[in-house]
Short mmCIF file of C-alpha atoms in Angstrom, two decimals:
data_model
loop_
_atom_site.label_atom_id
_atom_site.label_comp_id
_atom_site.label_asym_id
_atom_site.label_seq_id
_atom_site.Cartn_x
_atom_site.Cartn_y
_atom_site.Cartn_z
CA MET U 21 0.00 0.00 0.00
CA THR U 22 1.43 3.45 -0.94
CA ASN U 23 1.68 6.40 1.45
CA ARG U 24 -0.61 8.40 -0.86
CA THR U 25 -3.26 5.70 -0.51
CA ALA U 26 -2.82 5.67 3.26
CA ILE U 27 -3.20 9.46 3.50
CA GLY U 28 -6.23 9.33 1.25
CA ARG U 29 -7.88 6.79 3.53
CA ILE U 30 -7.37 8.88 6.66
CA ALA U 31 -9.46 11.89 5.60
CA PRO U 32 -12.75 9.95 5.19
CA VAL U 33 -12.15 8.23 8.51
CA LEU U 34 -11.71 11.59 10.24
CA ALA U 35 -14.79 12.98 8.51
CA ALA U 36 -16.84 10.03 9.71
CA LEU U 37 -15.60 10.49 13.25
CA LEU U 38 -16.65 14.15 13.16
CA ALA U 39 -20.12 13.52 11.73
CA PRO U 40 -22.97 14.89 13.92
CA GLY U 41 -24.54 11.48 14.27
CA ALA U 42 -21.33 10.00 15.56
CA ALA U 43 -20.93 12.72 18.14
CA GLU U 44 -24.50 12.23 19.33
CA GLY U 45 -23.94 8.51 19.59
CA ARG U 46 -20.94 9.05 21.80
CA GLN U 47 -22.77 11.47 24.05
CA ASP U 48 -25.59 8.98 24.62
CA SER U 49 -23.28 6.11 25.35
CA GLY U 50 -22.89 6.57 29.08
CA PRO U 51 -21.46 8.69 31.88
CA ALA U 52 -18.91 10.39 29.65
CA GLY U 53 -21.60 12.63 28.24
CA GLN U 54 -22.96 13.82 31.55
CA VAL U 55 -20.99 17.04 31.86
CA GLU U 56 -23.28 19.95 31.11
CA ILE U 57 -22.87 22.30 34.06
CA GLY U 58 -19.84 24.55 34.20
CA ALA U 59 -16.49 22.88 34.30
CA PRO U 60 -16.06 19.27 33.23
CA GLY U 61 -17.18 16.99 35.98
CA PHE U 62 -18.62 19.77 38.12
CA GLU U 63 -21.99 18.89 39.59
CA SER U 64 -24.48 21.35 40.90
CA PRO U 65 -23.43 22.01 44.46
CA VAL U 66 -25.41 20.76 47.23
CA SER U 67 -26.83 23.73 49.08
CA SER U 68 -26.13 24.01 52.80
CA SER U 69 -28.62 25.58 55.27
CA LEU U 70 -29.38 25.00 58.91
CA GLY U 71 -33.00 25.01 57.84
CA GLN U 72 -35.73 24.12 60.28
CA MET U 73 -34.99 22.03 63.32
CA PRO U 74 -36.06 18.39 63.52
CA GLY U 75 -39.45 18.02 65.12
CA SER U 76 -40.44 21.56 64.28
CA GLY U 77 -43.54 20.52 62.41
CA GLY U 78 -42.31 21.67 59.03
CA ASN U 79 -43.41 25.29 59.25
CA LEU U 80 -41.53 28.15 57.64
CA GLY U 81 -40.26 29.61 60.90
CA GLY U 82 -37.56 27.03 61.45
CA ASN U 83 -38.67 26.28 65.01
CA ALA U 84 -36.90 23.74 67.19
CA PRO U 85 -37.86 20.13 67.85
CA GLY U 86 -40.63 19.92 70.38
CA SER U 87 -41.64 23.55 70.01
CA ASP U 88 -44.93 22.24 68.64
CA ARG U 89 -45.78 24.95 66.18
CA PRO U 90 -48.54 23.98 63.76
CA VAL U 91 -47.72 21.46 61.07
CA ILE U 92 -50.55 22.62 58.81
CA GLY U 93 -50.21 26.39 58.61
CA GLY U 94 -50.39 28.86 61.47
CA GLY U 95 -53.06 29.01 64.11
CA THR U 96 -54.25 31.38 66.77
CA GLY U 97 -52.31 32.07 69.92
CA ALA U 98 -48.91 33.42 70.86
CA SER U 99 -45.78 31.92 69.36
CA GLY U 100 -42.48 31.47 71.19
CA ARG U 101 -39.36 33.37 70.25
CA VAL U 102 -36.89 30.52 70.82
CA PRO U 103 -35.34 29.62 68.45
CA PRO U 104 -35.30 32.36 65.79
CA SER U 105 -35.92 31.67 62.13
CA LEU U 106 -33.07 29.84 60.50
CA SER U 107 -34.27 29.99 56.91
CA THR U 108 -32.02 31.51 54.28
CA PRO U 109 -32.91 34.77 52.50
CA GLY U 110 -34.94 34.07 49.42
CA GLY U 111 -36.52 30.87 50.65
CA ASP U 112 -35.78 27.64 52.48
CA GLN U 113 -33.40 25.17 50.94
CA PHE U 114 -32.86 21.81 52.46
CA GLN U 115 -30.19 19.18 51.85
CA ASP U 116 -31.39 16.01 50.17
CA LEU U 117 -28.80 13.34 50.83
CA GLY U 118 -30.81 10.52 49.39
CA GLY U 119 -28.28 8.95 47.08
CA ALA U 120 -25.51 11.51 47.47
CA GLY U 121 -22.77 10.42 45.14
CA MET U 122 -24.82 7.47 43.90
CA GLY U 123 -25.91 8.90 40.54
CA LEU U 124 -24.04 8.98 37.29
CA VAL U 125 -20.53 10.23 37.84
CA PRO U 126 -19.71 12.77 35.13
CA GLY U 127 -16.76 12.10 32.91
CA LEU U 128 -14.70 14.16 30.53
CA PRO U 129 -16.65 16.05 27.87
CA GLU U 130 -16.52 14.34 24.51
CA PRO U 131 -13.74 15.84 22.35
CA SER U 132 -14.77 17.74 19.25
CA VAL U 133 -12.03 15.97 17.28
CA PRO U 134 -10.41 12.52 17.62
CA ILE U 135 -7.37 12.55 19.90
CA PHE U 136 -4.40 11.20 17.96
CA GLY U 137 -1.83 12.88 20.19
CA PRO U 138 0.44 11.13 22.67
CA MET U 139 -1.78 11.00 25.80
CA THR U 140 -0.49 8.55 28.42
CA ILE U 141 -1.77 7.44 31.79
CA SER U 142 1.36 8.86 33.39
CA ASP U 143 0.28 12.28 32.13
CA ILE U 144 -3.13 12.14 33.81
CA GLU U 145 -1.66 10.77 37.06
CA ASP U 146 0.44 13.91 37.57
CA GLU U 147 -0.51 15.61 40.86
CA GLY U 148 0.39 19.14 39.85
CA PRO U 149 2.84 21.67 41.33
CA PRO U 150 4.31 20.90 44.78
CA ASP U 151 3.05 24.22 46.17
CA GLY U 152 -0.48 23.66 44.90
CA LEU U 153 -3.64 23.61 47.01
CA THR U 154 -4.33 20.14 48.39
CA LEU U 155 -7.74 18.84 49.40
CA ASP U 156 -6.81 18.95 53.10
CA GLN U 157 -5.77 22.58 52.77
CA ALA U 158 -8.99 23.37 50.91
CA VAL U 159 -11.03 21.81 53.74
CA ALA U 160 -9.21 23.95 56.30
CA LEU U 161 -9.83 27.09 54.24
CA LEU U 162 -13.49 26.17 53.82
CA VAL U 163 -14.09 25.87 57.56
CA ARG U 164 -12.24 29.12 58.24
CA ASN U 165 -13.36 31.34 55.34
CA ASN U 166 -16.63 30.06 53.88
CA LEU U 167 -19.22 32.84 54.10
CA THR U 168 -22.19 30.48 54.20
CA LEU U 169 -20.81 28.72 57.26
CA ARG U 170 -19.81 32.01 58.82
CA SER U 171 -23.36 33.27 58.39
CA ARG U 172 -24.85 30.08 59.85
CA PHE U 173 -22.51 30.31 62.83
CA PHE U 174 -24.26 33.49 64.01
CA GLU U 175 -27.27 31.34 64.89
CA LEU U 176 -25.31 29.91 67.84
CA PRO U 177 -24.67 33.17 69.74
CA LYS U 178 -28.23 34.21 68.90
CA ALA U 179 -29.45 30.99 70.53
CA ARG U 180 -27.31 31.72 73.60
CA ALA U 181 -28.98 35.12 73.76
CA ASP U 182 -32.34 33.34 73.69
CA ILE U 183 -31.22 31.24 76.66
CA LEU U 184 -30.56 34.47 78.55
CA THR U 185 -33.96 35.82 77.54
CA ALA U 186 -35.73 32.66 78.68
CA SER U 187 -33.99 32.71 82.07
CA LEU U 188 -35.12 36.23 83.00
CA TYR U 189 -37.85 36.61 85.62
CA PRO U 190 -40.76 39.01 85.08
CA ASN U 191 -40.38 42.41 86.71
CA PRO U 192 -42.39 43.45 89.79
CA LEU U 193 -44.93 46.24 89.52
CA LEU U 194 -44.84 49.49 91.50
CA PHE U 195 -48.27 51.07 91.89
CA TYR U 196 -49.43 54.37 93.42
CA ASP U 197 -52.96 55.68 93.73
CA ALA U 198 -54.96 58.35 95.51
CA GLN U 199 -58.53 57.54 96.50
CA LEU U 200 -61.57 59.47 97.66
CA VAL U 201 -60.26 62.75 96.30
CA PRO U 202 -63.27 65.15 96.26
CA TYR U 203 -64.41 67.33 93.41
CA GLY U 204 -64.08 70.51 95.41
CA ASN U 205 -64.16 70.23 99.21
CA TYR U 206 -65.88 68.00 101.72
CA SER U 207 -68.38 69.73 104.09
CA GLU U 208 -70.98 68.87 106.67
CA GLU U 209 -73.56 69.01 103.95
CA GLN U 210 -71.31 66.88 101.69
CA PRO U 211 -69.26 64.64 103.98
CA GLY U 212 -66.70 62.15 102.60
CA GLY U 213 -63.20 60.93 102.84
CA PRO U 214 -60.75 60.65 104.16
CA VAL U 215 -58.44 61.02 101.13
CA GLN U 216 -56.21 57.95 100.94
CA HIS U 217 -52.76 57.61 99.29
CA ASP U 218 -51.47 54.11 98.53
CA LEU U 219 -48.09 52.85 97.36
CA ASN U 220 -47.86 49.12 96.67
CA ILE U 221 -45.58 46.57 95.05
CA GLN U 222 -46.87 43.53 93.19
CA HIS U 223 -44.38 40.70 92.71
CA PRO U 224 -45.08 37.59 90.59
CA ILE U 225 -44.44 34.21 92.18
CA ASP U 226 -43.68 31.34 89.80
CA LEU U 227 -45.05 28.37 91.70
CA THR U 228 -44.55 25.88 88.83
CA ASN U 229 -41.03 27.05 87.81
CA LYS U 230 -42.03 28.22 84.35
CA VAL U 231 -38.79 30.21 84.04
CA GLY U 232 -36.73 27.07 84.61
CA ALA U 233 -38.82 25.17 82.07
CA ARG U 234 -38.41 27.93 79.48
CA THR U 235 -34.66 27.99 80.09
CA ARG U 236 -34.40 24.24 79.56
CA VAL U 237 -36.30 24.57 76.28
CA ALA U 238 -33.88 27.25 75.08
CA GLU U 239 -30.88 25.18 76.18
CA ARG U 240 -32.17 22.14 74.29
CA ALA U 241 -32.74 24.32 71.24
CA TYR U 242 -29.12 25.48 71.42
CA THR U 243 -27.79 21.90 71.45
CA VAL U 244 -29.92 21.08 68.41
CA LEU U 245 -28.56 24.15 66.63
CA GLU U 246 -25.00 23.08 67.38
CA ALA U 247 -25.64 19.71 65.75
CA GLN U 248 -27.33 21.36 62.79
CA TYR U 249 -24.34 23.63 62.31
CA ARG U 250 -22.03 20.60 62.28
CA ASP U 251 -24.30 19.07 59.66
CA ALA U 252 -24.07 22.28 57.61
CA VAL U 253 -20.29 21.90 57.71
CA ARG U 254 -20.64 18.29 56.54
CA ILE U 255 -22.81 19.32 53.61
CA GLU U 256 -20.54 22.22 52.65
CA MET U 257 -17.57 19.86 52.72
CA ASP U 258 -19.41 17.63 50.26
CA ASN U 259 -19.86 20.68 48.05
CA LEU U 260 -16.12 21.23 48.31
CA TYR U 261 -15.39 17.61 47.38
CA ARG U 262 -17.48 17.90 44.24
CA THR U 263 -16.00 21.25 43.26
CA TYR U 264 -12.42 20.15 43.90
CA LEU U 265 -12.90 17.04 41.77
CA GLY U 266 -14.41 19.27 39.10
CA VAL U 267 -11.20 21.32 39.03
CA LEU U 268 -9.06 18.18 38.76
CA LEU U 269 -11.22 16.88 35.94
CA ALA U 270 -11.15 20.24 34.15
CA ARG U 271 -7.35 20.13 34.28
CA ARG U 272 -7.40 16.70 32.66
CA ALA U 273 -9.76 18.02 29.98
CA VAL U 274 -7.15 20.65 29.13
CA ASP U 275 -4.52 17.90 28.87
CA PHE U 276 -6.67 15.92 26.45
CA SER U 277 -7.35 19.00 24.35
CA ARG U 278 -3.64 19.80 24.19
CA ALA U 279 -2.91 16.23 23.16
CA ALA U 280 -5.44 16.56 20.34
CA VAL U 281 -3.78 19.76 19.10
CA THR U 282 -0.28 18.26 19.38
CA GLY U 283 -1.27 15.12 17.51
CA LEU U 284 -3.02 16.98 14.71
CA GLU U 285 -0.15 19.44 14.28
CA SER U 286 2.27 16.54 13.92
CA PHE U 287 -0.08 14.83 11.50
CA LEU U 288 -0.51 18.07 9.53
CA GLU U 289 3.25 18.34 9.07
CA THR U 290 3.36 14.76 7.83
CA VAL U 291 0.59 15.38 5.29
CA ARG U 292 2.28 18.57 4.08
CA ASP U 293 5.51 16.67 3.55
CA ARG U 294 3.60 14.08 1.57
CA ARG U 295 2.00 16.91 -0.42
CA GLN U 296 5.46 18.17 -1.38
CA GLU U 297 6.24 14.66 -2.59
CA GLU U 298 2.91 14.61 -4.47
CA LEU U 299 1.74 11.72 -2.31
CA ALA U 300 -1.22 13.71 -0.91
CA THR U 301 -3.58 16.33 -2.26
CA GLU U 302 -4.36 19.87 -1.11
CA VAL U 303 -7.76 18.61 0.00
CA ASP U 304 -6.07 16.21 2.43
CA VAL U 305 -4.02 19.08 3.85
CA ASN U 306 -7.09 21.32 4.27
CA GLN U 307 -9.10 18.59 5.98
CA ILE U 308 -6.40 18.08 8.59
CA LEU U 309 -6.00 21.87 8.90
CA LEU U 310 -9.70 22.25 9.69
CA LEU U 311 -9.46 19.52 12.29
CA ARG U 312 -6.53 21.26 13.93
CA GLU U 313 -8.45 24.55 14.09
CA GLN U 314 -11.37 22.79 15.73
CA ALA U 315 -8.99 21.21 18.22
CA MET U 316 -7.51 24.62 19.06
CA ILE U 317 -10.99 26.03 19.69
CA GLY U 318 -11.70 23.04 21.92
CA LEU U 319 -8.48 23.73 23.82
CA GLU U 320 -9.56 27.33 24.49
CA ASP U 321 -12.94 26.11 25.70
CA ALA U 322 -11.27 23.61 28.03
CA ILE U 323 -9.02 26.32 29.47
CA GLN U 324 -12.02 28.57 30.12
CA SER U 325 -13.86 25.67 31.77
CA GLU U 326 -10.89 25.09 34.06
CA ARG U 327 -10.94 28.76 35.04
CA ALA U 328 -14.67 28.58 35.72
CA ALA U 329 -14.16 25.51 37.91
CA LYS U 330 -11.48 27.34 39.90
CA ILE U 331 -13.76 30.34 40.35
CA ARG U 332 -16.40 28.02 41.82
CA LEU U 333 -13.79 26.62 44.16
CA GLY U 334 -12.75 30.15 45.07
CA THR U 335 -16.36 31.05 45.87
CA LEU U 336 -16.50 28.27 48.45
CA LEU U 337 -13.16 29.40 49.91
CA ASN U 338 -14.12 33.12 49.87
CA LEU U 339 -11.47 34.06 47.32
CA PRO U 340 -11.96 36.77 44.66
CA PRO U 341 -12.27 35.45 41.07
CA SER U 342 -8.98 36.99 39.97
CA GLN U 343 -7.16 35.12 42.72
CA ALA U 344 -9.17 31.92 42.33
CA GLU U 345 -8.26 31.61 38.64
CA GLN U 346 -4.58 31.53 39.57
CA ILE U 347 -4.87 28.87 42.29
CA PRO U 348 -2.40 26.04 41.65
CA ILE U 349 -4.00 22.70 42.50
CA ARG U 350 -2.10 19.69 43.79
CA GLY U 351 -4.20 16.60 43.73
CA THR U 352 -4.96 13.48 41.79
CA LEU U 353 -7.91 11.24 41.13
CA PHE U 354 -5.71 8.18 41.49
CA LYS U 355 -5.59 7.17 45.15
CA THR U 356 -4.06 3.70 45.01
CA GLU U 357 -2.92 3.48 48.63
CA THR U 358 -5.83 4.12 50.97
CA PRO U 359 -6.76 2.57 54.32
CA ASP U 360 -9.53 0.02 54.29
CA PRO U 361 -12.65 1.59 55.81
CA PRO U 362 -14.93 -0.36 58.14
CA LEU U 363 -17.62 -2.12 56.15
CA GLY U 364 -21.00 -3.66 56.76
CA ALA U 365 -22.51 -3.36 60.23
CA ALA U 366 -19.44 -1.55 61.58
CA LEU U 367 -19.81 1.17 58.94
CA VAL U 368 -23.52 1.60 59.64
CA ARG U 369 -22.85 1.77 63.38
CA LEU U 370 -20.18 4.42 62.81
CA ALA U 371 -22.61 6.51 60.76
CA LEU U 372 -25.34 6.24 63.40
CA GLU U 373 -22.84 7.48 65.98
CA SER U 374 -21.26 10.21 63.85
CA ARG U 375 -23.93 11.82 61.67
CA PRO U 376 -24.69 15.29 63.08
CA ASP U 377 -28.16 15.36 61.54
CA LEU U 378 -29.03 12.25 63.55
CA ALA U 379 -27.60 13.91 66.65
CA ALA U 380 -29.88 16.88 65.96
CA PHE U 381 -32.92 14.60 65.82
CA ARG U 382 -31.94 12.83 69.05
CA MET U 383 -31.53 16.18 70.78
CA GLY U 384 -34.81 17.19 69.20
CA VAL U 385 -36.55 14.48 71.19
CA ASP U 386 -35.14 16.02 74.37
CA ARG U 387 -36.30 19.42 73.15
CA SER U 388 -39.84 18.16 72.62
CA ARG U 389 -39.86 16.71 76.14
CA ALA U 390 -38.70 20.04 77.50
CA ASP U 391 -41.60 21.66 75.65
CA LEU U 392 -43.95 19.20 77.34
CA ASP U 393 -42.54 20.18 80.73
CA LEU U 394 -43.09 23.82 79.83
CA ALA U 395 -46.69 23.13 78.82
CA LEU U 396 -47.27 21.38 82.17
CA ALA U 397 -45.70 24.31 84.01
CA ASN U 398 -48.03 26.69 82.19
CA ARG U 399 -51.10 25.03 83.72
CA LEU U 400 -51.07 27.64 86.47
CA ALA U 401 -50.42 31.32 85.89
CA ASP U 402 -48.17 33.29 88.22
CA VAL U 403 -49.47 34.20 91.65
CA TYR U 404 -49.06 37.91 92.46
CA MET U 405 -48.22 38.94 95.98
CA LEU U 406 -49.18 42.51 96.87
CA TYR U 407 -47.29 44.39 99.56
CA GLN U 408 -48.52 47.86 100.39
CA PRO U 409 -45.91 49.38 102.70
CA PHE U 410 -47.42 52.87 102.68
CA THR U 411 -51.04 53.87 103.10
CA TYR U 412 -51.79 57.42 104.25
CA GLN U 413 -55.31 58.52 105.18
CA ASP U 414 -55.60 62.30 105.24
CA ASN U 415 -58.21 62.64 107.98
CA ASP U 416 -57.76 66.39 108.08
CA VAL U 417 -59.52 66.69 104.73
CA GLY U 418 -62.37 64.42 105.57
CA VAL U 419 -63.01 64.58 109.29
CA GLY U 420 -60.67 67.32 110.51
CA GLU U 421 -58.43 65.03 112.49
CA GLN U 422 -54.79 63.99 112.24
CA GLY U 423 -53.88 61.69 109.35
CA SER U 424 -52.84 58.06 109.87
CA TYR U 425 -50.43 55.57 108.27
CA SER U 426 -50.96 51.85 107.66
CA TRP U 427 -49.83 48.92 105.48
CA ALA U 428 -51.48 46.06 103.65
CA LEU U 429 -50.66 42.62 102.28
CA GLY U 430 -52.54 40.71 99.60
CA LEU U 431 -52.34 37.77 97.22
CA THR U 432 -53.85 37.37 93.75
CA VAL U 433 -54.33 33.73 92.76
CA PRO U 434 -55.76 32.76 89.33
CA LEU U 435 -58.17 29.87 89.74
CA PRO U 436 -57.55 27.13 87.14
CA LEU U 437 -61.21 26.23 86.82
CA TYR U 438 -61.54 26.27 83.05
CA ASN U 439 -58.17 26.72 81.33
CA ARG U 440 -55.41 24.48 82.61
CA ASN U 441 -53.52 24.50 79.29
CA GLN U 442 -55.05 21.12 78.46
CA GLY U 443 -54.86 21.55 74.69
CA ASN U 444 -51.22 22.59 74.60
CA ILE U 445 -50.27 19.76 76.96
CA GLN U 446 -51.96 17.22 74.71
CA ARG U 447 -50.32 18.76 71.69
CA ALA U 448 -46.89 18.67 73.34
CA LYS U 449 -47.33 14.97 74.15
CA LEU U 450 -48.18 14.25 70.52
CA ASN U 451 -45.19 16.27 69.40
CA VAL U 452 -42.87 14.10 71.50
CA GLU U 453 -44.16 11.00 69.75
CA GLN U 454 -43.98 12.69 66.35
CA THR U 455 -40.35 13.66 66.91
CA LYS U 456 -39.50 10.08 67.89
CA VAL U 457 -41.03 8.85 64.64
CA GLU U 458 -39.03 11.44 62.70
CA LEU U 459 -35.86 10.22 64.43
CA THR U 460 -36.60 6.63 63.44
CA SER U 461 -37.26 7.70 59.86
CA GLN U 462 -34.00 9.64 59.71
CA GLU U 463 -32.05 6.69 61.13
CA ARG U 464 -33.41 4.42 58.42
CA GLN U 465 -32.59 6.98 55.75
CA VAL U 466 -29.02 7.23 57.03
CA VAL U 467 -28.67 3.44 57.01
CA ALA U 468 -29.91 3.33 53.41
CA GLU U 469 -27.49 6.08 52.37
CA VAL U 470 -24.54 4.32 53.98
CA ILE U 471 -25.37 0.99 52.36
CA GLN U 472 -25.74 2.68 48.99
CA ALA U 473 -22.48 4.60 49.41
CA GLU U 474 -20.67 1.45 50.52
CA ARG U 475 -21.83 -0.50 47.47
CA GLU U 476 -20.81 2.28 45.10
CA TYR U 477 -17.41 2.43 46.79
CA LEU U 478 -16.82 -1.32 46.48
CA VAL U 479 -18.01 -1.52 42.86
CA SER U 480 -15.98 1.48 41.71
CA ARG U 481 -12.89 0.29 43.58
CA ALA U 482 -13.08 -3.12 41.93
CA ALA U 483 -13.51 -1.54 38.48
CA ALA U 484 -10.57 0.83 39.01
CA GLU U 485 -8.31 -1.96 40.22
CA ARG U 486 -9.23 -4.17 37.25
CA LEU U 487 -8.37 -1.40 34.84
CA ARG U 488 -5.08 -0.70 36.61
CA GLN U 489 -3.93 -4.29 36.95
CA VAL U 490 -5.35 -5.96 33.82
CA SER U 491 -6.56 -3.53 31.17
CA ARG U 492 -3.81 -0.94 31.45
CA PRO U 493 -0.89 -3.33 30.70
CA ALA U 494 -2.86 -4.83 27.79
CA ALA U 495 -3.66 -1.42 26.27
CA GLU U 496 -0.06 -0.27 26.58
CA GLN U 497 1.19 -3.49 24.98
CA ILE U 498 -1.19 -3.08 22.02
CA LEU U 499 0.01 0.49 21.42
CA GLU U 500 3.69 -0.46 21.62
CA THR U 501 3.14 -3.32 19.17
CA ALA U 502 1.42 -0.99 16.70
CA LYS U 503 4.32 1.48 16.89
CA LEU U 504 6.89 -1.28 16.38
CA ARG U 505 5.03 -2.65 13.35
CA TYR U 506 4.82 0.84 11.85
CA ARG U 507 8.54 1.44 12.32
CA ALA U 508 9.29 -1.91 10.76
CA GLY U 509 7.23 -0.97 7.71
CA GLU U 510 4.62 -3.66 8.31
CA GLN U 511 1.75 -1.18 8.72
CA ASP U 512 0.92 2.24 7.36
CA LEU U 513 0.38 5.55 9.15
CA LEU U 514 -3.38 5.06 9.40
CA TYR U 515 -2.83 1.89 11.41
CA VAL U 516 -0.67 3.53 14.07
CA LEU U 517 -2.92 6.62 14.24
CA ASN U 518 -5.93 4.44 14.89
CA ALA U 519 -3.92 2.63 17.56
CA TYR U 520 -3.22 5.99 19.23
CA ARG U 521 -6.88 6.94 19.02
CA GLU U 522 -8.01 3.67 20.59
CA TYR U 523 -5.40 3.92 23.32
CA ASN U 524 -6.44 7.49 24.11
CA GLY U 525 -10.02 6.26 24.34
CA PHE U 526 -8.87 3.75 26.95
CA VAL U 527 -7.08 6.52 28.82
CA ARG U 528 -10.36 8.45 28.95
CA GLN U 529 -12.17 5.37 30.27
CA TYR U 530 -9.39 4.86 32.82
CA LEU U 531 -9.75 8.43 34.02
CA SER U 532 -13.56 8.28 34.20
CA THR U 533 -13.44 5.06 36.23
CA TRP U 534 -10.96 6.46 38.71
CA LEU U 535 -13.04 9.63 38.95
CA ARG U 536 -16.02 7.49 39.90
CA TYR U 537 -13.92 5.69 42.51
CA ARG U 538 -12.55 8.93 43.95
CA ARG U 539 -16.02 10.44 44.14
CA ALA U 540 -17.30 7.28 45.85
CA MET U 541 -14.57 7.59 48.47
CA LEU U 542 -15.54 11.15 49.31
CA SER U 543 -19.26 10.34 49.19
CA LEU U 544 -18.64 7.61 51.75
CA ASN U 545 -17.15 10.24 54.04
CA THR U 546 -20.27 12.37 53.61
CA ALA U 547 -22.64 9.47 54.19
CA VAL U 548 -20.85 8.39 57.37
CA GLY U 549 -20.39 11.92 58.68
CA ARG U 550 -16.70 11.41 59.34
CA ARG U 551 -13.63 11.53 57.11
CA ILE U 552 -12.58 7.88 57.07
CA LEU U 553 -10.92 8.05 53.63
CA PRO U 554 -8.43 10.65 52.32
#
């Protein structure tokens, strides 16, 4: 076969590979076509909000567990101030962890041109500059600088202020009055009096310790808020995991695009040399030239996507866009040496002990019981003791005699004949049971998430190890054989170019599989609520 014939065969092959139908077929083939948001591999971040407390009844106010506000809209009556609304401006957003990390793991975007360039697995395993930002450093920056977490943190001192408010006793009342003051003057024809001046103090007496019950409710609400804040940190860390992996994947997309440009430039030089020898036509040269231009456009798009991914990372770390674009990243998707996490029942038990959202629900049960105690304490209103240390009767005005001084003591007791807070007590009892059911439901959801995350971790780990130990040596051996046969003159240029293209396709599959494995590792951390894998 002549070189001219070989060159002539390449152009139709490239045209077929670039046909719209072929591109659509590749995009529909699996996870590799799932990148549509921002940078390659970047998923929509999971929003983090303290949201409403467990057991709050699901109303918009974000009340605490056991506070027993209406589940179905608002009703009549006063509402408590503890805890304050925790909803975010613009509406409530709640974390849905059902299947976090269990969906399709995005892969590299499909290249606009076939990659004939020299792309090796060693290239994609490069960790980046030594002074780059590692995942551990990014986590530390997130906890310290993230504005969302900083905003949520203010709920804790606000809750402590509510504890202070709940612990304050009502103020006593100071009362003065003048009685029997005539319109004009008293006389024998119009007797009256004597004019009396009173000064008294009324002090409430809390016989059922309502202040103590209110304080315990506020204290329980604070502990729930602490757990919810820890859960907000867990969710925001999952956002960071996704974003950080998106940056790593965007960097690999740039590498693939550069490999495509490099390969096509080398191929273009070869075709031009053949054109000088009249072994190729000008049409062949122009076809390869067009492919190279498309590859260069794809490279620019990949670079912009990498910048966008870094800006998203910078947003989480509270960095300005200009600084975020310049962040060097040191990390890899290929974690081959990792500790074995606990599996099975041990993993589920660890999650039940560690998940802060579960801790919030458990504390929510205590909060609902504290609300029941408060409802019981509210059966009897405060008793008011009246002490009147000064009473002056001006007898000179009424009867023409010397005035006199006296004192008085009284007690005002509300009689609980009709309203003994029966409805609120019954409602508080029901709320305790409701919160227990919510806790059980959340525990089962956590168990399901952990089992799902564990299965994804095991499946992706097995696939990554098979590719590393079995498929990778075979793919490298096939490529080396094709290059040797080309150098020996046994095969033409089209043969070795197709070998490069197929090998680069394997490299893409290798990267996508390890991305899935790396994401599964981090998702397992999120599902358990503790960082058990690096």
